[in-house]
PDB file of C-alpha atoms and ligand atoms in Angstrom:
ATOM      1  CA  MET A   1      -2.753 -38.648 -68.309  1.00  0.00           C
ATOM      2  CA  LYS A   2      -0.539 -35.165 -68.682  1.00  0.00           C
ATOM      3  CA  GLU A   3       2.272 -34.625 -66.201  1.00  0.00           C
ATOM      4  CA  TYR A   4       1.647 -31.911 -63.333  1.00  0.00           C
ATOM      5  CA  GLU A   5       2.015 -28.567 -64.408  1.00  0.00           C
ATOM      6  CA  ARG A   6       2.555 -25.156 -62.724  1.00  0.00           C
ATOM      7  CA  ILE A   7      -0.527 -23.073 -62.568  1.00  0.00           C
ATOM      8  CA  LYS A   8      -0.761 -20.028 -64.746  1.00  0.00           C
ATOM      9  CA  LEU A   9      -0.747 -16.714 -62.872  1.00  0.00           C
ATOM     10  CA  ASN A  10      -3.576 -14.436 -62.844  1.00  0.00           C
ATOM     11  CA  TYR A  11      -1.302 -11.324 -62.676  1.00  0.00           C
ATOM     12  CA  ASN A  12       1.853 -10.127 -64.286  1.00  0.00           C
ATOM     13  CA  SER A  13       3.123  -8.278 -61.398  1.00  0.00           C
ATOM     14  CA  LEU A  14       2.615  -7.994 -57.691  1.00  0.00           C
ATOM     15  CA  GLU A  15       4.525  -4.703 -57.353  1.00  0.00           C
ATOM     16  CA  PRO A  16       5.103  -2.991 -54.874  1.00  0.00           C
ATOM     17  CA  VAL A  17       4.559  -5.958 -52.547  1.00  0.00           C
ATOM     18  CA  ILE A  18       6.627  -8.477 -54.281  1.00  0.00           C
ATOM     19  CA  ASP A  19       9.396  -7.113 -56.582  1.00  0.00           C
ATOM     20  CA  ASP A  20       9.036  -8.394 -60.324  1.00  0.00           C
ATOM     21  CA  LYS A  21      12.536  -9.981 -60.314  1.00  0.00           C
ATOM     22  CA  THR A  22      11.445 -11.834 -56.860  1.00  0.00           C
ATOM     23  CA  LEU A  23       8.126 -12.894 -58.660  1.00  0.00           C
ATOM     24  CA  ASN A  24      10.167 -14.050 -61.657  1.00  0.00           C
ATOM     25  CA  LEU A  25      12.720 -16.065 -60.195  1.00  0.00           C
ATOM     26  CA  HIS A  26      10.066 -17.552 -57.710  1.00  0.00           C
ATOM     27  CA  TYR A  27       7.960 -18.572 -60.103  1.00  0.00           C
ATOM     28  CA  ASN A  28      10.186 -19.459 -63.084  1.00  0.00           C
ATOM     29  CA  ILE A  29      13.097 -20.900 -61.137  1.00  0.00           C
ATOM     30  CA  HIS A  30      12.083 -22.257 -57.862  1.00  0.00           C
ATOM     31  CA  TYR A  31       8.437 -23.389 -58.697  1.00  0.00           C
ATOM     32  CA  ARG A  32       9.461 -24.917 -62.233  1.00  0.00           C
ATOM     33  CA  LYS A  33      12.580 -26.942 -60.531  1.00  0.00           C
ATOM     34  CA  TYR A  34       9.914 -28.450 -58.057  1.00  0.00           C
ATOM     35  CA  THR A  35       7.468 -29.389 -60.819  1.00  0.00           C
ATOM     36  CA  ASP A  36      10.256 -30.568 -63.206  1.00  0.00           C
ATOM     37  CA  GLU A  37      11.820 -32.624 -60.759  1.00  0.00           C
ATOM     38  CA  LEU A  38       8.695 -34.098 -59.369  1.00  0.00           C
ATOM     39  CA  ASN A  39       7.713 -35.015 -63.043  1.00  0.00           C
ATOM     40  CA  LYS A  40      11.180 -36.595 -63.687  1.00  0.00           C
ATOM     41  CA  LEU A  41      10.984 -39.053 -60.423  1.00  0.00           C
ATOM     42  CA  LEU A  42       7.385 -40.105 -61.118  1.00  0.00           C
ATOM     43  CA  LYS A  43       8.256 -40.991 -64.681  1.00  0.00           C
ATOM     44  CA  GLU A  44      11.146 -42.732 -63.485  1.00  0.00           C
ATOM     45  CA  ASN A  45       8.811 -44.858 -61.388  1.00  0.00           C
ATOM     46  CA  ASN A  46       6.248 -45.563 -64.118  1.00  0.00           C
ATOM     47  CA  TYR A  47       3.763 -43.220 -62.625  1.00  0.00           C
ATOM     48  CA  ASN A  48       0.794 -42.899 -65.034  1.00  0.00           C
ATOM     49  CA  TYR A  49      -0.616 -39.737 -63.628  1.00  0.00           C
ATOM     50  CA  GLU A  50      -4.038 -41.291 -62.616  1.00  0.00           C
ATOM     51  CA  HIS A  51      -4.345 -39.217 -59.418  1.00  0.00           C
ATOM     52  CA  THR A  52      -4.250 -35.540 -58.769  1.00  0.00           C
ATOM     53  CA  PRO A  53      -1.220 -34.262 -56.868  1.00  0.00           C
ATOM     54  CA  GLU A  54      -3.496 -33.568 -53.970  1.00  0.00           C
ATOM     55  CA  TYR A  55      -4.607 -37.168 -53.802  1.00  0.00           C
ATOM     56  CA  LEU A  56      -1.021 -38.337 -54.162  1.00  0.00           C
ATOM     57  CA  ALA A  57      -0.023 -36.379 -51.228  1.00  0.00           C
ATOM     58  CA  LYS A  58      -2.806 -37.933 -49.165  1.00  0.00           C
ATOM     59  CA  HIS A  59      -2.078 -41.353 -49.931  1.00  0.00           C
ATOM     60  CA  ILE A  60       1.852 -41.434 -49.626  1.00  0.00           C
ATOM     61  CA  ASP A  61       1.889 -45.251 -49.529  1.00  0.00           C
ATOM     62  CA  ILE A  62       1.257 -45.226 -53.306  1.00  0.00           C
ATOM     63  CA  ILE A  63       4.952 -44.186 -53.367  1.00  0.00           C
ATOM     64  CA  PRO A  64       7.497 -46.621 -53.374  1.00  0.00           C
ATOM     65  CA  ILE A  65       9.463 -46.323 -49.918  1.00  0.00           C
ATOM     66  CA  LYS A  66      12.832 -46.110 -51.731  1.00  0.00           C
ATOM     67  CA  GLU A  67      12.008 -43.046 -53.626  1.00  0.00           C
ATOM     68  CA  ARG A  68       9.673 -41.766 -51.045  1.00  0.00           C
ATOM     69  CA  ASN A  69      11.665 -38.864 -49.487  1.00  0.00           C
ATOM     70  CA  GLU A  70      12.713 -37.432 -52.882  1.00  0.00           C
ATOM     71  CA  ILE A  71       9.225 -37.621 -54.327  1.00  0.00           C
ATOM     72  CA  LEU A  72       7.656 -36.272 -51.553  1.00  0.00           C
ATOM     73  CA  TYR A  73      10.000 -33.194 -50.975  1.00  0.00           C
ATOM     74  CA  ASN A  74       9.371 -32.296 -54.495  1.00  0.00           C
ATOM     75  CA  LEU A  75       5.735 -33.016 -54.279  1.00  0.00           C
ATOM     76  CA  GLY A  76       5.453 -30.812 -51.428  1.00  0.00           C
ATOM     77  CA  GLY A  77       7.266 -28.024 -53.156  1.00  0.00           C
ATOM     78  CA  TYR A  78       5.004 -28.411 -56.020  1.00  0.00           C
ATOM     79  CA  LEU A  79       1.946 -28.290 -53.875  1.00  0.00           C
ATOM     80  CA  ASN A  80       2.786 -25.508 -51.748  1.00  0.00           C
ATOM     81  CA  HIS A  81       4.176 -23.330 -54.389  1.00  0.00           C
ATOM     82  CA  THR A  82       0.843 -23.862 -56.374  1.00  0.00           C
ATOM     83  CA  LEU A  83      -1.260 -22.487 -53.611  1.00  0.00           C
ATOM     84  CA  TYR A  84       0.979 -19.917 -52.822  1.00  0.00           C
ATOM     85  CA  PHE A  85       1.075 -18.264 -56.207  1.00  0.00           C
ATOM     86  CA  TYR A  86      -2.759 -19.193 -56.484  1.00  0.00           C
ATOM     87  CA  ASN A  87      -3.834 -17.469 -53.590  1.00  0.00           C
ATOM     88  CA  LEU A  88      -2.227 -14.071 -54.307  1.00  0.00           C
ATOM     89  CA  THR A  89      -3.797 -11.079 -56.417  1.00  0.00           C
ATOM     90  CA  ASN A  90      -3.082  -7.683 -57.598  1.00  0.00           C
ATOM     91  CA  LYS A  91      -6.661  -6.857 -57.543  1.00  0.00           C
ATOM     92  CA  LYS A  92      -8.785  -5.500 -54.334  1.00  0.00           C
ATOM     93  CA  THR A  93     -10.738  -8.256 -53.123  1.00  0.00           C
ATOM     94  CA  GLU A  94     -13.132  -8.565 -50.180  1.00  0.00           C
ATOM     95  CA  ILE A  95     -13.282 -11.423 -47.942  1.00  0.00           C
ATOM     96  CA  PRO A  96     -16.454 -13.511 -48.505  1.00  0.00           C
ATOM     97  CA  ILE A  97     -18.819 -13.168 -45.269  1.00  0.00           C
ATOM     98  CA  PRO A  98     -19.226 -17.108 -44.719  1.00  0.00           C
ATOM     99  CA  LEU A  99     -15.260 -17.240 -44.592  1.00  0.00           C
ATOM    100  CA  LEU A 100     -15.134 -14.318 -42.223  1.00  0.00           C
ATOM    101  CA  ASP A 101     -17.597 -15.836 -39.870  1.00  0.00           C
ATOM    102  CA  GLU A 102     -15.540 -19.003 -39.745  1.00  0.00           C
ATOM    103  CA  ILE A 103     -12.609 -16.951 -38.961  1.00  0.00           C
ATOM    104  CA  ASN A 104     -14.026 -15.038 -36.446  1.00  0.00           C
ATOM    105  CA  LYS A 105     -15.458 -18.248 -34.780  1.00  0.00           C
ATOM    106  CA  TYR A 106     -12.052 -19.809 -34.529  1.00  0.00           C
ATOM    107  CA  PHE A 107      -9.761 -16.745 -34.182  1.00  0.00           C
ATOM    108  CA  GLY A 108     -11.852 -13.932 -32.658  1.00  0.00           C
ATOM    109  CA  SER A 109     -11.737 -11.487 -35.502  1.00  0.00           C
ATOM    110  CA  PHE A 110      -9.975 -11.066 -38.788  1.00  0.00           C
ATOM    111  CA  SER A 111      -7.231  -8.630 -37.108  1.00  0.00           C
ATOM    112  CA  GLU A 112      -6.560 -11.498 -34.507  1.00  0.00           C
ATOM    113  CA  PHE A 113      -6.447 -14.026 -37.218  1.00  0.00           C
ATOM    114  CA  LYS A 114      -3.803 -12.013 -39.093  1.00  0.00           C
ATOM    115  CA  GLN A 115      -1.760 -11.373 -35.962  1.00  0.00           C
ATOM    116  CA  GLU A 116      -1.837 -14.990 -35.227  1.00  0.00           C
ATOM    117  CA  PHE A 117      -0.799 -16.238 -38.736  1.00  0.00           C
ATOM    118  CA  ILE A 118       1.854 -13.361 -38.985  1.00  0.00           C
ATOM    119  CA  SER A 119       3.259 -14.391 -35.500  1.00  0.00           C
ATOM    120  CA  MET A 120       3.406 -18.082 -36.392  1.00  0.00           C
ATOM    121  CA  ALA A 121       5.364 -17.333 -39.742  1.00  0.00           C
ATOM    122  CA  LYS A 122       7.718 -14.948 -37.708  1.00  0.00           C
ATOM    123  CA  GLU A 123       8.365 -18.097 -35.372  1.00  0.00           C
ATOM    124  CA  LEU A 124       9.233 -20.594 -38.155  1.00  0.00           C
ATOM    125  CA  LYS A 125      12.571 -21.476 -37.912  1.00  0.00           C
ATOM    126  CA  GLY A 126      14.531 -21.793 -41.202  1.00  0.00           C
ATOM    127  CA  SER A 127      12.720 -22.439 -44.100  1.00  0.00           C
ATOM    128  CA  GLY A 128       9.072 -23.412 -44.581  1.00  0.00           C
ATOM    129  CA  TYR A 129       5.401 -22.082 -45.034  1.00  0.00           C
ATOM    130  CA  THR A 130       2.745 -20.979 -42.660  1.00  0.00           C
ATOM    131  CA  PHE A 131      -0.755 -22.391 -43.653  1.00  0.00           C
ATOM    132  CA  LEU A 132      -4.206 -21.801 -42.767  1.00  0.00           C
ATOM    133  CA  VAL A 133      -5.600 -25.637 -42.843  1.00  0.00           C
ATOM    134  CA  LEU A 134      -8.858 -27.484 -42.128  1.00  0.00           C
ATOM    135  CA  ASP A 135      -8.408 -30.168 -39.714  1.00  0.00           C
ATOM    136  CA  LYS A 136     -10.381 -33.567 -39.983  1.00  0.00           C
ATOM    137  CA  ASN A 137     -13.038 -31.903 -38.046  1.00  0.00           C
ATOM    138  CA  ASN A 138     -13.525 -29.080 -40.565  1.00  0.00           C
ATOM    139  CA  LYS A 139     -11.851 -26.650 -37.763  1.00  0.00           C
ATOM    140  CA  LEU A 140      -9.504 -23.917 -39.047  1.00  0.00           C
ATOM    141  CA  ARG A 141      -5.957 -23.916 -37.612  1.00  0.00           C
ATOM    142  CA  ILE A 142      -2.880 -21.976 -38.402  1.00  0.00           C
ATOM    143  CA  ILE A 143       0.163 -24.321 -38.734  1.00  0.00           C
ATOM    144  CA  ASN A 144       3.866 -24.243 -39.831  1.00  0.00           C
ATOM    145  CA  MET A 145       5.577 -26.626 -42.052  1.00  0.00           C
ATOM    146  CA  SER A 146       9.423 -27.080 -42.349  1.00  0.00           C
ATOM    147  CA  ASN A 147      11.236 -26.936 -45.717  1.00  0.00           C
ATOM    148  CA  GLN A 148       8.671 -28.440 -48.365  1.00  0.00           C
ATOM    149  CA  ASP A 149       6.507 -30.444 -46.192  1.00  0.00           C
ATOM    150  CA  THR A 150       2.863 -30.140 -46.854  1.00  0.00           C
ATOM    151  CA  PRO A 151      -0.165 -30.284 -44.650  1.00  0.00           C
ATOM    152  CA  TYR A 152      -1.488 -33.035 -46.578  1.00  0.00           C
ATOM    153  CA  TYR A 153       1.143 -35.520 -45.205  1.00  0.00           C
ATOM    154  CA  TYR A 154      -0.242 -34.707 -41.512  1.00  0.00           C
ATOM    155  CA  GLY A 155      -4.036 -35.132 -42.353  1.00  0.00           C
ATOM    156  CA  PHE A 156      -4.740 -31.517 -42.823  1.00  0.00           C
ATOM    157  CA  ILE A 157      -6.016 -29.701 -45.825  1.00  0.00           C
ATOM    158  CA  PRO A 158      -4.207 -26.304 -46.585  1.00  0.00           C
ATOM    159  CA  ILE A 159      -6.451 -23.589 -47.734  1.00  0.00           C
ATOM    160  CA  MET A 160      -4.101 -20.626 -47.697  1.00  0.00           C
ATOM    161  CA  THR A 161      -0.288 -20.332 -47.345  1.00  0.00           C
ATOM    162  CA  ILE A 162       2.731 -17.717 -47.245  1.00  0.00           C
ATOM    163  CA  ASP A 163       5.827 -18.966 -48.462  1.00  0.00           C
ATOM    164  CA  VAL A 164       8.388 -17.786 -45.768  1.00  0.00           C
ATOM    165  CA  TRP A 165      11.482 -19.195 -47.728  1.00  0.00           C
ATOM    166  CA  GLU A 166      13.963 -16.359 -48.090  1.00  0.00           C
ATOM    167  CA  HIS A 167      13.791 -16.662 -51.635  1.00  0.00           C
ATOM    168  CA  SER A 168      10.268 -15.449 -51.217  1.00  0.00           C
ATOM    169  CA  TYR A 169      11.263 -12.027 -50.031  1.00  0.00           C
ATOM    170  CA  TYR A 170      15.026 -11.358 -49.624  1.00  0.00           C
ATOM    171  CA  LEU A 171      15.616  -9.220 -52.490  1.00  0.00           C
ATOM    172  CA  LYS A 172      13.188  -6.575 -51.481  1.00  0.00           C
ATOM    173  CA  TYR A 173      13.011  -7.112 -47.772  1.00  0.00           C
ATOM    174  CA  THR A 174      16.243  -8.678 -46.714  1.00  0.00           C
ATOM    175  CA  TYR A 175      16.309  -9.707 -43.160  1.00  0.00           C
ATOM    176  CA  ASN A 176      12.823  -8.244 -42.578  1.00  0.00           C
ATOM    177  CA  ARG A 177      10.455 -10.952 -42.536  1.00  0.00           C
ATOM    178  CA  GLN A 178       7.842  -9.040 -40.666  1.00  0.00           C
ATOM    179  CA  GLU A 179       7.660  -6.280 -43.093  1.00  0.00           C
ATOM    180  CA  TYR A 180       7.081  -8.967 -46.027  1.00  0.00           C
ATOM    181  CA  LEU A 181       4.604 -10.560 -44.069  1.00  0.00           C
ATOM    182  CA  ASN A 182       2.542  -7.669 -42.973  1.00  0.00           C
ATOM    183  CA  ASN A 183       2.556  -6.575 -46.788  1.00  0.00           C
ATOM    184  CA  ILE A 184       1.731  -9.796 -48.472  1.00  0.00           C
ATOM    185  CA  PHE A 185      -1.202 -10.338 -46.247  1.00  0.00           C
ATOM    186  CA  ASN A 186      -2.802  -7.402 -48.196  1.00  0.00           C
ATOM    187  CA  ILE A 187      -2.604  -9.209 -51.465  1.00  0.00           C
ATOM    188  CA  ILE A 188      -3.948 -12.515 -50.313  1.00  0.00           C
ATOM    189  CA  ASP A 189      -7.244 -13.089 -52.507  1.00  0.00           C
ATOM    190  CA  PHE A 190      -9.551 -14.477 -49.755  1.00  0.00           C
ATOM    191  CA  THR A 191     -12.254 -15.068 -52.561  1.00  0.00           C
ATOM    192  CA  LYS A 192     -10.153 -17.927 -53.755  1.00  0.00           C
ATOM    193  CA  VAL A 193      -9.255 -19.018 -50.141  1.00  0.00           C
ATOM    194  CA  TYR A 194     -13.081 -19.451 -49.645  1.00  0.00           C
ATOM    195  CA  GLN A 195     -13.426 -21.609 -52.749  1.00  0.00           C
ATOM    196  CA  ILE A 196     -10.897 -23.824 -51.695  1.00  0.00           C
ATOM    197  CA  TYR A 197     -12.310 -24.041 -48.382  1.00  0.00           C
ATOM    198  CA  LEU A 198     -15.927 -24.936 -49.882  1.00  0.00           C
ATOM    199  CA  ASN A 199     -14.153 -27.627 -51.917  1.00  0.00           C
ATOM    200  CA  SER A 200     -12.476 -29.137 -49.149  1.00  0.00           C
ATOM    201  CA  ILE A 201     -15.043 -29.103 -46.179  1.00  0.00           C
ATOM    202  CA  LYS A 202     -16.453 -32.663 -45.671  1.00  0.00           C
TER     203      LYS A 202
HETATM  204 FE1  FE2 B   1       9.179 -20.925 -52.554  1.00  0.00          FE
END
């Protein structure tokens, strides 16, 4: 089977929310680095790519203990960036009603959901991501992960994420993480989030 690859972007630019330089560095340097390093480590362990990366993340016992830290770090980096780049858009999209109903059920309203998500992302210490996830009972929750940890390692299915590592926003927003979060929330493609949601509910 083929090695894991970066997803192709559906957009050339996310200006003015994400400046082109940041998007280019983030996609071509950071995301590539995690992807290449993951493939290198897996090949060194004679991995034959029989599973999806998501499956691998849910079954970390497949990975030899000796190599686990390095592989999990890069696998998380690969999966988290894949979701981040996937759920962004430069087109105007509407949130599908069934997903909106679920969000209303767990968070009260879309604006309360947005507020809670942004406040979690603001609280995150150091580097990491904020995620909308499904828990084992198909309930929606907002969680933070440090560094390149991914929700799969903790029994959650990530369906949306915002990268809050400084490399995601610092060139344009410098220390103003709040402004980055407010702006990027407007370019989340909730039709894609809903697709992942449908594929993930049990
Ligand atoms: Fe990143």
